[in-house]
Amino acid sequence: MQRDGALYYWDYLQLDRLLACQRLESAAHGEPAHDEMLFIVVHQAFELWFKQIIWEIDAVRQVMARDVVADRDMSQVVARLDRVTAIQPLLIHQLEVLETMTPLDFLDFRDHLVPASGFQSVQFRLIENKLGIDPDHRMRIGGAAYTAALSDEHADLLRRSEQQPSLLAHVERWLQRTPFLHFGTFDFWRAYRQTVADLLDRERAVIERNPNLGEHERQEQLANHAKTRDTFAALFDTGRWEEQRAEGRRRLSHEAFLAALLINLYRDEPVFHMPFRLLTALVEIDEGFTAWRQRHALMVHRMIGGKIGTGGTTGHRYLQATSDQHRVFRDLFDLSTFLVPRSALPQLPPEVTEQMQFRYAGAG
Amino acid sequence: MQRDGALYYWDYLQLDRLLACQRLESAAHGEPAHDEMLFIVVHQAFELWFKQIIWEIDAVRQVMARDVVADRDMSQVVARLDRVTAIQPLLIHQLEVLETMTPLDFLDFRDHLVPASGFQSVQFRLIENKLGIDPDHRMRIGGAAYTAALSDEHADLLRRSEQQPSLLAHVERWLQRTPFLHFGTFDFWRAYRQTVADLLDRERAVIERNPNLGEHERQEQLANHAKTRDTFAALFDTGRWEEQRAEGRRRLSHEAFLAALLINLYRDEPVFHMPFRLLTALVEIDEGFTAWRQRHALMVHRMIGGKIGTGGTTGHRYLQATSDQHRVFRDLFDLSTFLVPRSALPQLPPEVTEQMQFRYAGAG
Amino acid sequence: MQRDGALYYWDYLQLDRLLACQRLESAAHGEPAHDEMLFIVVHQAFELWFKQIIWEIDAVRQVMARDVVADRDMSQVVARLDRVTAIQPLLIHQLEVLETMTPLDFLDFRDHLVPASGFQSVQFRLIENKLGIDPDHRMRIGGAAYTAALSDEHADLLRRSEQQPSLLAHVERWLQRTPFLHFGTFDFWRAYRQTVADLLDRERAVIERNPNLGEHERQEQLANHAKTRDTFAALFDTGRWEEQRAEGRRRLSHEAFLAALLINLYRDEPVFHMPFRLLTALVEIDEGFTAWRQRHALMVHRMIGGKIGTGGTTGHRYLQATSDQHRVFRDLFDLSTFLVPRSALPQLPPEVTEQMQFRYAGAG
Amino acid sequence: MQRDGALYYWDYLQLDRLLACQRLESAAHGEPAHDEMLFIVVHQAFELWFKQIIWEIDAVRQVMARDVVADRDMSQVVARLDRVTAIQPLLIHQLEVLETMTPLDFLDFRDHLVPASGFQSVQFRLIENKLGIDPDHRMRIGGAAYTAALSDEHADLLRRSEQQPSLLAHVERWLQRTPFLHFGTFDFWRAYRQTVADLLDRERAVIERNPNLGEHERQEQLANHAKTRDTFAALFDTGRWEEQRAEGRRRLSHEAFLAALLINLYRDEPVFHMPFRLLTALVEIDEGFTAWRQRHALMVHRMIGGKIGTGGTTGHRYLQATSDQHRVFRDLFDLSTFLVPRSALPQLPPEVTEQMQFRYAGAG
């Protein structure tokens, strides 16, 4: 239906089809409910954006899957992840728009939708898998797997996506290859451990000698200090790290985590500008989906109270629980636990920083 | 295609069709451009929301078309207009997401889209007509009518929508019927004119007697005061009002404007609670679309610079101009010019305020 | 310092003082950290907005404290609560701005701030108390009362504010006075119970007779149905309600809850337009602070990882826990559990609805 | 006033002073107006954020003022500009919060504020000067300089700030130094001109030979093509460029503009990752302030209608005009006019791209 053979906005966007996809169940049952249109449009807008997010994540996964990720590709990778974080506030905002529907209005058509449910959003589950959710971390819905409420075709699709390397897996491999973990005579790991050991010793000395502390406070602070020391000890001991991974408390390999630490600590070196932005984007994506799940839980509470959700689940409490449990890049949040102040940072040898510059500049 | 006869989220939302509507022109030309997906998804999301906005405006127009708008319907009318204002920030936000596409990325597929253009958004034009844009106010695009770039079917649809009573027309009729403009012995118009006359006289006296003013300042302030007096004179003279309407500088009838003034000034009376909210919602809808057009203009400037837009228009300058010229409820903004301070407000007679109460309360 | 005796913007806003309140601890220690300015400005902006929120809540509390809340005051009450909900997204947004500070940048001055902490925000605690947080619900911080980290003066201030009637208390009293709970021969409570009993019986019959259900599914659905019946039974039994209140699972009195239910169910009656908006505003305020606490928890996790917060607390887990536990208007969310579809709603007798109209209209 | 010598949140933020800076003029005149508090708090929050924005811009100006801007500083420069763009939506959002005050509420205290006005925001004027507004571009307020309404001290401060090198000036110098404009045998300017010439010739041929075009359309398209050719001719002719600069239609030097074009076209090269982000950040800052000015104009229209503003200006029309005229980085928007598709981009010689890599990688 193009005009004079020329491309026409309406046709390009396939609006004949797109705008025919809103079919009110309530109308089909002879009781048209005005607000069902909003319900449909909001959820369709979600699914459009989910498609876009998958499009970006897949493009990033494709680049990150390479044996070598070229530096020149980093800007685009970061831009695509940043686009995901630009979309996420839209998703939250859409929940707020949905909340202009009151619970009583929802009741006008809610029964017609049973048992359909947002828990059946295949694309959102795909996003989770593509990001790298641990299948063992998934909340079960009423004792059943998350695929139980889906069609066979969709359940298959999701199980297959669990088998494909996730963004988390690609990022892990990419981190492990960071050239500067060991570079010439420089050994980041050794330098960092020494720095931490010195810092902890100094802190302990301060507590022990502080004349203003009463004995009770001193003991309390020493106990806290011992906990901090143990947290670092768990980082320094690859065996304990692997235990934590086995328990699902860590996702990244020890080496990948170290590389992420290196990038965070020396992020001002030109070579780490884009890697640092990549790691930051992953943190923001995790934060964005967590915030969305939390708002979703609140919205469901508001809309259906303590009732069972349309998908047969217990509703807002389930959603609230997943908001924390379905996080993928928690390790990158935990990185902050292990940062050391810039002032205490081991200085990189000149032959290392030189390699972190641009060629034209190093030549100058 | 329901699972076991039960409603299935995927089918309910018609995702098979919805998610098949994204067809990249660049791919069809053998040069797939990654960012064209974003371009399509953003514009489709716009169109979904435009459909929703039309849904709400039509529902409101239907209620407001009645000879008597029942008080019990007012809450719903306001809620539906408020929903439009809840959606509008989403539209602006979506422009910001589109701006994650850089101009160079747009160039990768821009030529494939010529001459399709956002100016061809039939639904957005419909919204403008349904709100009540004056057809004579419409910017012409390169000398041609706004329908020139549309298919015959769409051009017809829009011309027909110009003939139907707009929200503005309905609101005007509803305002004109406001029972309290003249109620028993109370004549709002007379009381208001007297109040304004007194205020202006008092202000003039203050200027004339102010010992701290130099002669130059006094003359300046008197000149300003004369302008203000003339602004009110134009309001008090129905002939001049009609002239301004003929010139397109006013849209509402004189009586409707007065009623809007009455509602704003006495908005604390229970009977005016919802009418005041209705008028406020209209102001916010106007503001929301104006802001959207302005951001759109900036986005286009950023994306294509000073080039001719994909629709053959001069791009951002056209959009910037429409942002002001296509406003519908400007009269309601201008209301503020004519407000008088609460302290100077003529008091309503008790027999009037009594009628503005709820029956149960008036009885108490 | 006014110019020529005339009011000057700079002086009016007291910018000499306001803009002198940013004193960097890091600079005082000889190690100026650029990002500490952001840290201070964000927190000062929080406190400015907290002051504004208190200003609005206090104004509302003052009106709601009256023995009779006049209908003409309702519009203003709602407008002021709506202003709070307009401010809340700003607070969340400010957290996002604060997150432009990286964890490493925070380390540059974090130690200088110990033991100062956001947990010491007296104004935020005041807001919680004024809204009506149950003191017994407050999370303890490391075993200590929430006032333990405060100056004596501030701890006193907060304890006194716990004694003053909260917004929740005022709303409860106002709800209990709703004239239409019993009006003439109409008894909402009886009509509602009957409606629910009929609905539950009908639902049970549907499950029992549904030929498409297998025995296992039927039993499951019957079990669910029994739970629903029990939820309603707990509502119908004032004794059980009081037990739940004693356990802190309900806050509102039984009668106030019923009135809130009445308002929600018959919100289209003119007399309930503003009361319904008031209840909705309270839900949104609760939601807004909950969302803010959740984002705050994420921000803290990102900024300091698993470390102990500057206030000696365990940081993000504490904040995450308060986000749910410190909710005040949860009862109003739970209302949705007890709504019945409009189609099943007992019709109000004409002599009741007549009293719910405006006097001028009832006369018409 | 620290507790036990330990830093206390309340004292750290100087809340005793900060929260004492809200003094209602209306109260001082014996007619306390509830909404004046909001008016003050919003404007104080603006000023806090303006201070923060100045803090960031000054830090960036300091780095950019150096004879050589080290690559390692680029990440921080970009981060600080990005922080400004993160703050800007807050400013717009604050206007929306201010709009919860109705025009009638504003009238309750508006007269007390005369002649104080937002036009007297010294900090905002400072921001404009520091960014690099052309003093000759400044709108005059009622025929007077923008400093006329300010105290002598503030007027001086602003005039001095006009003399200091602006961010625009620093960015211009930095762009002019871009090493790759001419690098070895590669001459970007020559290569780009040739590319454009070829593209234009090809486009003309397409129009001339297109068998589907009627004669009228062909002439129209040829006329458009001639205009495009002339736009490029103006870019290629440094004399015409300088004329446009003299007229204020261009701000950047010809060479700086070319460098910006180079960076945009070859932004995927590692060496241009951060420079591209810097230029993008400047575009977004310009867009953010423009959007803020536009919303401000709408807000003023809504609040005071067509009246004269509190600062004696003509109000919203003045603001609307500045929103376009006060833009600083318009050249960077216009860049898009001159982009060529990636597919037509002249390929950089390998010896050039090699120098654009990191040393460690070039060595590999």
Coordinates of N, CA, C and O in Angstrom, one line a residue, chain B residues 31 89 92 96 99 102-105 107-108 111 203 224 227-228 264-267 276 280 283-284 286-288 290-291 294-295 298-299 301-308 312 316-317 320 323-324 327 330 332-343 345, chain D residues 31 89 92 96 99 102-105 107-108 111 203 224 227-228 232 264-267 276 280 283-284 286-288 290-291 294-295 298-299 301-308 316-317 320 323-324 327 330 332-343 345:
Chain B
E31 N 21.7 -3.9 3.1 CA 22.7 -3.2 3.9 C 22.1 -3.0 5.3 O 21.9 -1.9 5.7
P89 N 5.0 12.4 29.2 CA 6.4 12.4 29.5 C 7.1 11.1 28.9 O 8.3 11.2 28.5
I92 N 8.2 12.1 25.5 CA 9.5 12.9 25.5 C 10.7 12.0 25.8 O 11.7 12.0 25.2
E96 N 14.4 10.9 23.8 CA 15.7 10.8 24.4 C 16.4 9.4 24.1 O 17.6 9.4 23.9
E99 N 17.6 9.4 20.7 CA 18.9 10.2 20.5 C 20.1 9.4 20.9 O 21.2 9.8 20.7
T102 N 23.2 7.9 16.9 CA 24.0 9.1 16.5 C 23.6 9.5 15.0 O 23.1 8.6 14.3
P103 N 23.9 10.7 14.6 CA 23.6 11.2 13.3 C 24.2 10.3 12.2 O 23.6 10.0 11.2
L104 N 25.5 9.8 12.5 CA 26.2 9.0 11.5 C 25.4 7.6 11.4 O 25.4 7.1 10.3
D105 N 24.9 7.1 12.5 CA 24.2 5.8 12.4 C 22.9 6.0 11.6 O 22.5 5.1 10.9
L107 N 22.5 8.0 9.2 CA 22.9 8.1 7.8 C 22.9 6.7 7.1 O 22.8 6.6 5.9
D108 N 23.2 5.7 8.0 CA 23.3 4.3 7.4 C 22.1 3.8 6.8 O 22.1 2.9 5.9
D111 N 18.6 7.3 3.8 CA 18.2 7.5 2.4 C 17.2 6.4 2.0 O 16.4 6.7 1.1
E203 N -4.4 50.6 42.1 CA -3.0 50.5 41.6 C -2.5 51.8 41.1 O -1.4 52.2 41.3
N224 N 2.7 51.1 31.8 CA 2.4 49.7 32.0 C 1.0 49.5 32.5 O 0.3 48.6 32.1
K227 N -1.5 49.7 29.8 CA -1.5 48.5 29.0 C -2.4 47.5 29.7 O -3.2 46.8 29.1
T228 N -2.2 47.3 31.0 CA -3.0 46.3 31.8 C -4.4 46.7 31.7 O -5.3 45.8 31.5
N264 N -11.9 29.0 38.1 CA -10.5 29.1 38.6 C -10.6 30.0 39.9 O -9.8 29.7 40.8
L265 N -11.4 31.0 39.9 CA -11.4 31.9 41.0 C -12.1 31.2 42.3 O -11.7 31.5 43.4
Y266 N -13.1 30.4 42.0 CA -13.8 29.8 43.1 C -13.7 28.3 43.2 O -14.5 27.6 43.5
R267 N -12.5 27.9 42.8 CA -12.2 26.5 42.7 C -12.3 25.7 44.0 O -12.4 24.5 44.0
F276 N -12.4 22.3 38.0 CA -11.0 22.9 38.1 C -10.0 21.9 37.7 O -9.1 22.3 36.9
T280 N -7.4 22.2 34.5 CA -6.0 22.0 34.7 C -5.4 20.9 33.8 O -4.3 21.0 33.3
V283 N -4.8 22.2 30.4 CA -3.6 23.0 30.3 C -2.3 22.1 30.2 O -1.4 22.3 29.5
E284 N -2.4 21.0 31.0 CA -1.2 20.1 31.1 C -1.1 19.3 29.8 O 0.1 19.1 29.3
D286 N -1.9 20.4 26.8 CA -1.3 21.4 25.9 C 0.2 21.6 26.1 O 1.0 21.6 25.2
E287 N 0.5 21.7 27.4 CA 1.9 21.9 27.8 C 2.7 20.6 27.3 O 3.8 20.8 26.8
G288 N 2.1 19.5 27.6 CA 2.9 18.2 27.3 C 3.1 18.1 25.8 O 4.3 17.7 25.4
T290 N 3.2 20.5 23.6 CA 4.2 21.6 23.2 C 5.6 21.2 23.6 O 6.5 21.3 22.7
A291 N 5.8 20.7 24.8 CA 7.1 20.3 25.2 C 7.6 19.2 24.2 O 8.8 19.1 23.9
Q294 N 8.7 20.6 21.0 CA 10.0 21.3 21.1 C 11.2 20.4 21.2 O 12.2 20.6 20.5
R295 N 11.0 19.3 22.0 CA 12.1 18.3 22.0 C 12.3 17.6 20.7 O 13.4 17.3 20.3
L298 N 14.4 19.8 18.6 CA 15.8 19.7 19.0 C 16.5 18.4 18.5 O 17.6 18.4 18.0
M299 N 15.7 17.3 18.6 CA 16.2 16.0 18.2 C 16.5 16.0 16.7 O 17.5 15.5 16.2
H301 N 17.1 18.6 14.8 CA 18.3 19.4 14.5 C 19.6 18.6 14.8 O 20.5 18.7 14.0
R302 N 19.6 17.9 15.9 CA 20.7 17.1 16.2 C 21.0 16.0 15.2 O 22.1 15.7 14.9
M303 N 19.9 15.4 14.7 CA 20.1 14.2 13.9 C 20.4 14.6 12.5 O 21.2 13.9 11.8
I304 N 19.8 15.7 11.9 CA 20.0 15.9 10.5 C 20.6 17.3 10.3 O 20.7 17.7 9.1
G305 N 20.9 18.1 11.3 CA 21.5 19.4 11.2 C 20.5 20.3 10.4 O 19.3 20.3 10.7
G306 N 21.0 21.1 9.5 CA 20.2 22.0 8.7 C 19.6 21.4 7.5 O 19.0 22.1 6.6
K307 N 19.7 20.1 7.3 CA 19.2 19.4 6.1 C 17.7 19.4 6.0 O 17.0 19.6 7.0
I308 N 17.3 19.1 4.8 CA 15.8 18.9 4.6 C 15.5 17.6 5.2 O 16.2 16.6 5.1
G312 N 10.7 16.0 3.3 CA 10.8 17.1 2.3 C 10.6 18.4 3.0 O 10.5 19.5 2.3
H316 N 13.8 21.1 11.5 CA 13.6 21.5 12.9 C 13.0 22.8 13.1 O 12.3 23.1 14.1
R317 N 13.2 23.7 12.1 CA 12.5 25.0 12.2 C 11.0 24.9 12.1 O 10.3 25.6 12.8
Q320 N 9.8 23.5 15.4 CA 9.9 24.6 16.4 C 8.7 25.5 16.3 O 8.0 25.9 17.3
S323 N 5.4 24.1 17.4 CA 5.3 23.8 18.9 C 4.5 24.9 19.5 O 3.8 24.7 20.5
D324 N 4.5 26.1 19.0 CA 3.8 27.2 19.5 C 2.4 27.4 18.8 O 1.4 27.5 19.4
R327 N -0.8 25.0 19.4 CA -1.4 24.9 20.8 C -2.9 25.1 20.7 O -3.4 25.9 19.9
R330 N -4.6 27.5 24.6 CA -3.8 28.7 25.0 C -4.7 29.7 25.8 O -4.2 30.3 26.7
L332 N -6.6 29.0 28.1 CA -6.6 28.6 29.5 C -5.3 29.0 30.2 O -5.2 29.2 31.4
F333 N -4.2 29.1 29.4 CA -3.0 29.7 29.9 C -3.2 31.2 30.2 O -2.8 31.7 31.2
D334 N -3.8 31.8 29.2 CA -4.0 33.3 29.3 C -5.0 33.7 30.4 O -5.0 34.8 30.9
L335 N -5.8 32.7 30.9 CA -6.6 33.0 32.1 C -5.9 33.7 33.2 O -6.4 34.5 33.9
S336 N -4.6 33.2 33.4 CA -3.9 33.8 34.5 C -3.7 35.3 34.4 O -3.6 35.9 35.5
T337 N -3.8 35.8 33.2 CA -3.7 37.3 33.1 C -4.8 38.0 33.8 O -4.6 39.1 34.3
F338 N -5.9 37.3 34.0 CA -7.1 37.9 34.5 C -7.5 37.5 35.9 O -8.6 37.8 36.4
L339 N -6.7 36.7 36.5 CA -7.0 36.4 37.9 C -6.9 37.6 38.8 O -6.1 38.4 38.6
V340 N -7.7 37.6 39.9 CA -7.5 38.6 40.9 C -7.2 37.9 42.2 O -7.6 36.8 42.4
P341 N -6.5 38.6 43.0 CA -6.0 37.9 44.3 C -7.3 37.5 45.1 O -8.3 38.1 45.1
R342 N -7.1 36.3 45.8 CA -8.2 35.8 46.6 C -8.7 36.8 47.6 O -9.9 36.9 47.9
S343 N -7.8 37.7 48.1 CA -8.2 38.6 49.1 C -9.1 39.7 48.5 O -10.0 40.3 49.2
L345 N -11.3 39.0 46.0 CA -12.3 38.2 45.3 C -13.7 38.6 45.9 O -13.9 38.6 47.1
Chain D
E31 N 0.8 38.1 55.8 CA -0.2 37.3 55.1 C 0.5 36.1 54.6 O 0.6 35.9 53.4
P89 N 17.9 17.1 33.6 CA 16.5 16.6 33.7 C 15.9 17.0 35.1 O 14.7 17.2 35.2
I92 N 14.4 20.4 34.9 CA 13.1 20.4 34.2 C 12.1 19.8 35.2 O 11.0 20.3 35.3
E96 N 8.3 21.2 36.9 CA 7.0 20.5 36.9 C 6.5 20.5 38.4 O 5.3 20.6 38.6
E99 N 5.0 23.7 39.1 CA 3.7 23.9 38.5 C 2.5 23.2 39.3 O 1.4 23.4 39.0
T102 N -0.7 26.6 41.8 CA -1.6 27.2 40.7 C -1.4 28.7 40.6 O -0.8 29.3 41.5
P103 N -1.8 29.3 39.5 CA -1.6 30.7 39.3 C -2.3 31.5 40.4 O -1.7 32.5 40.9
L104 N -3.4 31.0 40.9 CA -4.1 31.8 42.0 C -3.3 31.7 43.3 O -3.3 32.7 44.0
D105 N -2.7 30.6 43.5 CA -1.8 30.5 44.7 C -0.6 31.4 44.6 O -0.2 32.0 45.6
L107 N -0.6 34.2 43.1 CA -1.1 35.6 43.3 C -1.1 35.9 44.8 O -1.0 37.1 45.1
D108 N -1.2 34.9 45.6 CA -1.2 35.2 47.1 C 0.0 35.9 47.6 O 0.0 36.5 48.6
D111 N 2.9 39.7 44.5 CA 3.2 41.2 44.6 C 4.3 41.5 45.6 O 5.0 42.5 45.4
E203 N 24.6 12.2 -6.9 CA 23.2 12.6 -6.6 C 22.6 13.3 -7.8 O 21.5 13.1 -8.1
N224 N 16.7 21.8 -5.0 CA 17.2 21.4 -3.6 C 18.6 21.0 -3.6 O 19.4 21.3 -2.7
K227 N 20.9 23.8 -3.5 CA 21.0 24.4 -2.2 C 22.0 23.6 -1.4 O 22.8 24.2 -0.6
T228 N 21.9 22.3 -1.4 CA 22.8 21.4 -0.7 C 24.3 21.7 -1.1 O 25.2 21.9 -0.3
F232 N 27.5 23.1 1.2 CA 28.8 22.6 1.3 C 29.9 23.6 0.8 O 31.0 23.7 1.4
N264 N 33.8 13.0 14.5 CA 32.5 12.4 14.3 C 32.5 11.3 13.2 O 31.9 10.2 13.4
L265 N 33.3 11.5 12.2 CA 33.3 10.6 11.1 C 34.1 9.3 11.4 O 33.8 8.2 11.0
Y266 N 35.2 9.5 12.2 CA 36.1 8.4 12.5 C 36.0 8.0 14.0 O 37.0 7.6 14.5
R267 N 34.9 8.2 14.5 CA 34.7 8.0 16.0 C 35.0 6.6 16.4 O 35.1 6.4 17.6
F276 N 34.9 11.9 20.9 CA 33.5 11.8 20.4 C 32.5 11.9 21.5 O 31.5 12.7 21.4
T280 N 29.7 14.8 22.1 CA 28.3 14.5 22.3 C 27.8 15.1 23.6 O 26.7 15.5 23.7
V283 N 26.8 18.6 23.1 CA 25.5 18.7 22.4 C 24.4 18.5 23.4 O 23.4 19.2 23.4
E284 N 24.6 17.5 24.3 CA 23.5 17.2 25.2 C 23.3 18.4 26.3 O 22.2 18.6 26.7
D286 N 23.9 21.5 25.7 CA 23.1 22.6 25.0 C 21.6 22.2 24.9 O 20.8 23.1 25.1
E287 N 21.4 21.0 24.5 CA 20.0 20.5 24.4 C 19.3 20.6 25.7 O 18.1 21.0 25.8
G288 N 20.0 20.2 26.8 CA 19.4 20.2 28.1 C 19.0 21.6 28.6 O 17.9 21.8 29.1
T290 N 18.5 24.2 26.6 CA 17.4 24.7 25.7 C 16.1 24.2 26.1 O 15.1 24.9 26.2
A291 N 16.0 22.9 26.4 CA 14.8 22.3 26.9 C 14.3 22.9 28.2 O 13.1 23.2 28.4
Q294 N 12.8 26.3 27.5 CA 11.5 26.2 26.8 C 10.4 25.8 27.8 O 9.3 26.4 27.8
R295 N 10.7 24.9 28.7 CA 9.8 24.5 29.8 C 9.5 25.7 30.7 O 8.4 25.9 31.2
L298 N 7.1 28.0 29.2 CA 5.7 27.4 29.3 C 5.2 27.6 30.7 O 4.0 28.0 30.9
M299 N 6.0 27.4 31.6 CA 5.6 27.5 33.0 C 5.2 28.9 33.4 O 4.2 29.2 34.0
H301 N 4.2 31.2 31.2 CA 3.0 31.5 30.5 C 1.8 31.0 31.4 O 0.8 31.7 31.6
R302 N 1.9 29.8 31.9 CA 0.9 29.2 32.7 C 0.6 30.0 34.0 O -0.5 30.1 34.4
M303 N 1.7 30.4 34.6 CA 1.6 31.0 35.9 C 1.1 32.4 35.9 O 0.4 32.9 36.7
I304 N 1.6 33.2 34.9 CA 1.2 34.6 34.9 C 0.5 35.1 33.6 O 0.3 36.3 33.4
G305 N 0.2 34.1 32.7 CA -0.5 34.5 31.5 C 0.3 35.5 30.7 O 1.6 35.3 30.5
G306 N -0.3 36.5 30.1 CA 0.4 37.5 29.3 C 0.9 38.6 30.1 O 1.4 39.6 29.5
K307 N 0.9 38.5 31.4 CA 1.3 39.7 32.2 C 2.8 39.9 32.1 O 3.6 39.0 31.7
I308 N 3.2 41.1 32.6 CA 4.7 41.4 32.7 C 5.2 40.5 33.9 O 4.6 40.4 34.9
H316 N 7.0 35.1 29.2 CA 7.3 33.9 28.5 C 7.8 34.0 27.1 O 8.5 33.2 26.6
R317 N 7.4 35.1 26.4 CA 8.0 35.3 25.1 C 9.5 35.6 25.1 O 10.2 35.1 24.2
Q320 N 11.1 32.2 25.7 CA 11.0 31.4 24.5 C 12.1 31.8 23.5 O 12.8 31.0 22.9
S323 N 15.6 30.7 24.5 CA 15.8 29.3 24.4 C 16.5 28.9 23.1 O 17.3 28.0 23.1
D324 N 16.3 29.7 22.1 CA 17.0 29.4 20.9 C 18.3 30.2 20.7 O 19.4 29.8 20.4
R327 N 21.7 29.5 22.7 CA 22.5 28.2 22.5 C 23.9 28.5 22.2 O 24.3 29.4 21.5
R330 N 25.6 25.3 19.0 CA 24.8 25.1 17.8 C 25.7 24.5 16.6 O 25.2 23.6 15.9
L332 N 27.8 22.3 16.7 CA 27.9 20.8 16.8 C 26.7 20.1 16.4 O 26.7 19.0 16.0
F333 N 25.5 20.8 16.5 CA 24.3 20.3 16.0 C 24.4 20.3 14.4 O 24.0 19.4 13.7
D334 N 24.9 21.5 13.9 CA 24.9 21.6 12.5 C 25.9 20.7 11.8 O 25.9 20.5 10.6
L335 N 26.8 20.1 12.6 CA 27.8 19.1 12.1 C 27.0 18.1 11.2 O 27.5 17.6 10.2
S336 N 25.8 17.7 11.7 CA 25.1 16.6 11.0 C 24.8 16.9 9.6 O 24.7 16.0 8.7
T337 N 24.8 18.2 9.3 CA 24.5 18.6 7.9 C 25.6 18.1 7.0 O 25.4 17.9 5.8
F338 N 26.8 17.9 7.5 CA 28.0 17.7 6.7 C 28.5 16.3 6.8 O 29.6 16.0 6.3
L339 N 27.8 15.4 7.5 CA 28.3 14.0 7.6 C 28.1 13.3 6.3 O 27.2 13.6 5.5
V340 N 29.0 12.4 6.0 CA 28.8 11.6 4.8 C 28.6 10.1 5.3 O 29.2 9.8 6.3
P341 N 27.9 9.3 4.5 CA 27.7 8.0 5.0 C 29.0 7.2 5.2 O 29.9 7.4 4.4
R342 N 28.9 6.4 6.2 CA 30.1 5.5 6.4 C 30.6 4.8 5.2 O 31.8 4.6 5.0
S343 N 29.7 4.4 4.4 CA 30.1 3.6 3.2 C 30.9 4.5 2.2 O 31.7 3.9 1.4
L345 N 32.9 7.0 3.2 CA 33.9 7.6 4.0 C 35.3 7.3 3.4 O 35.6 6.1 3.1

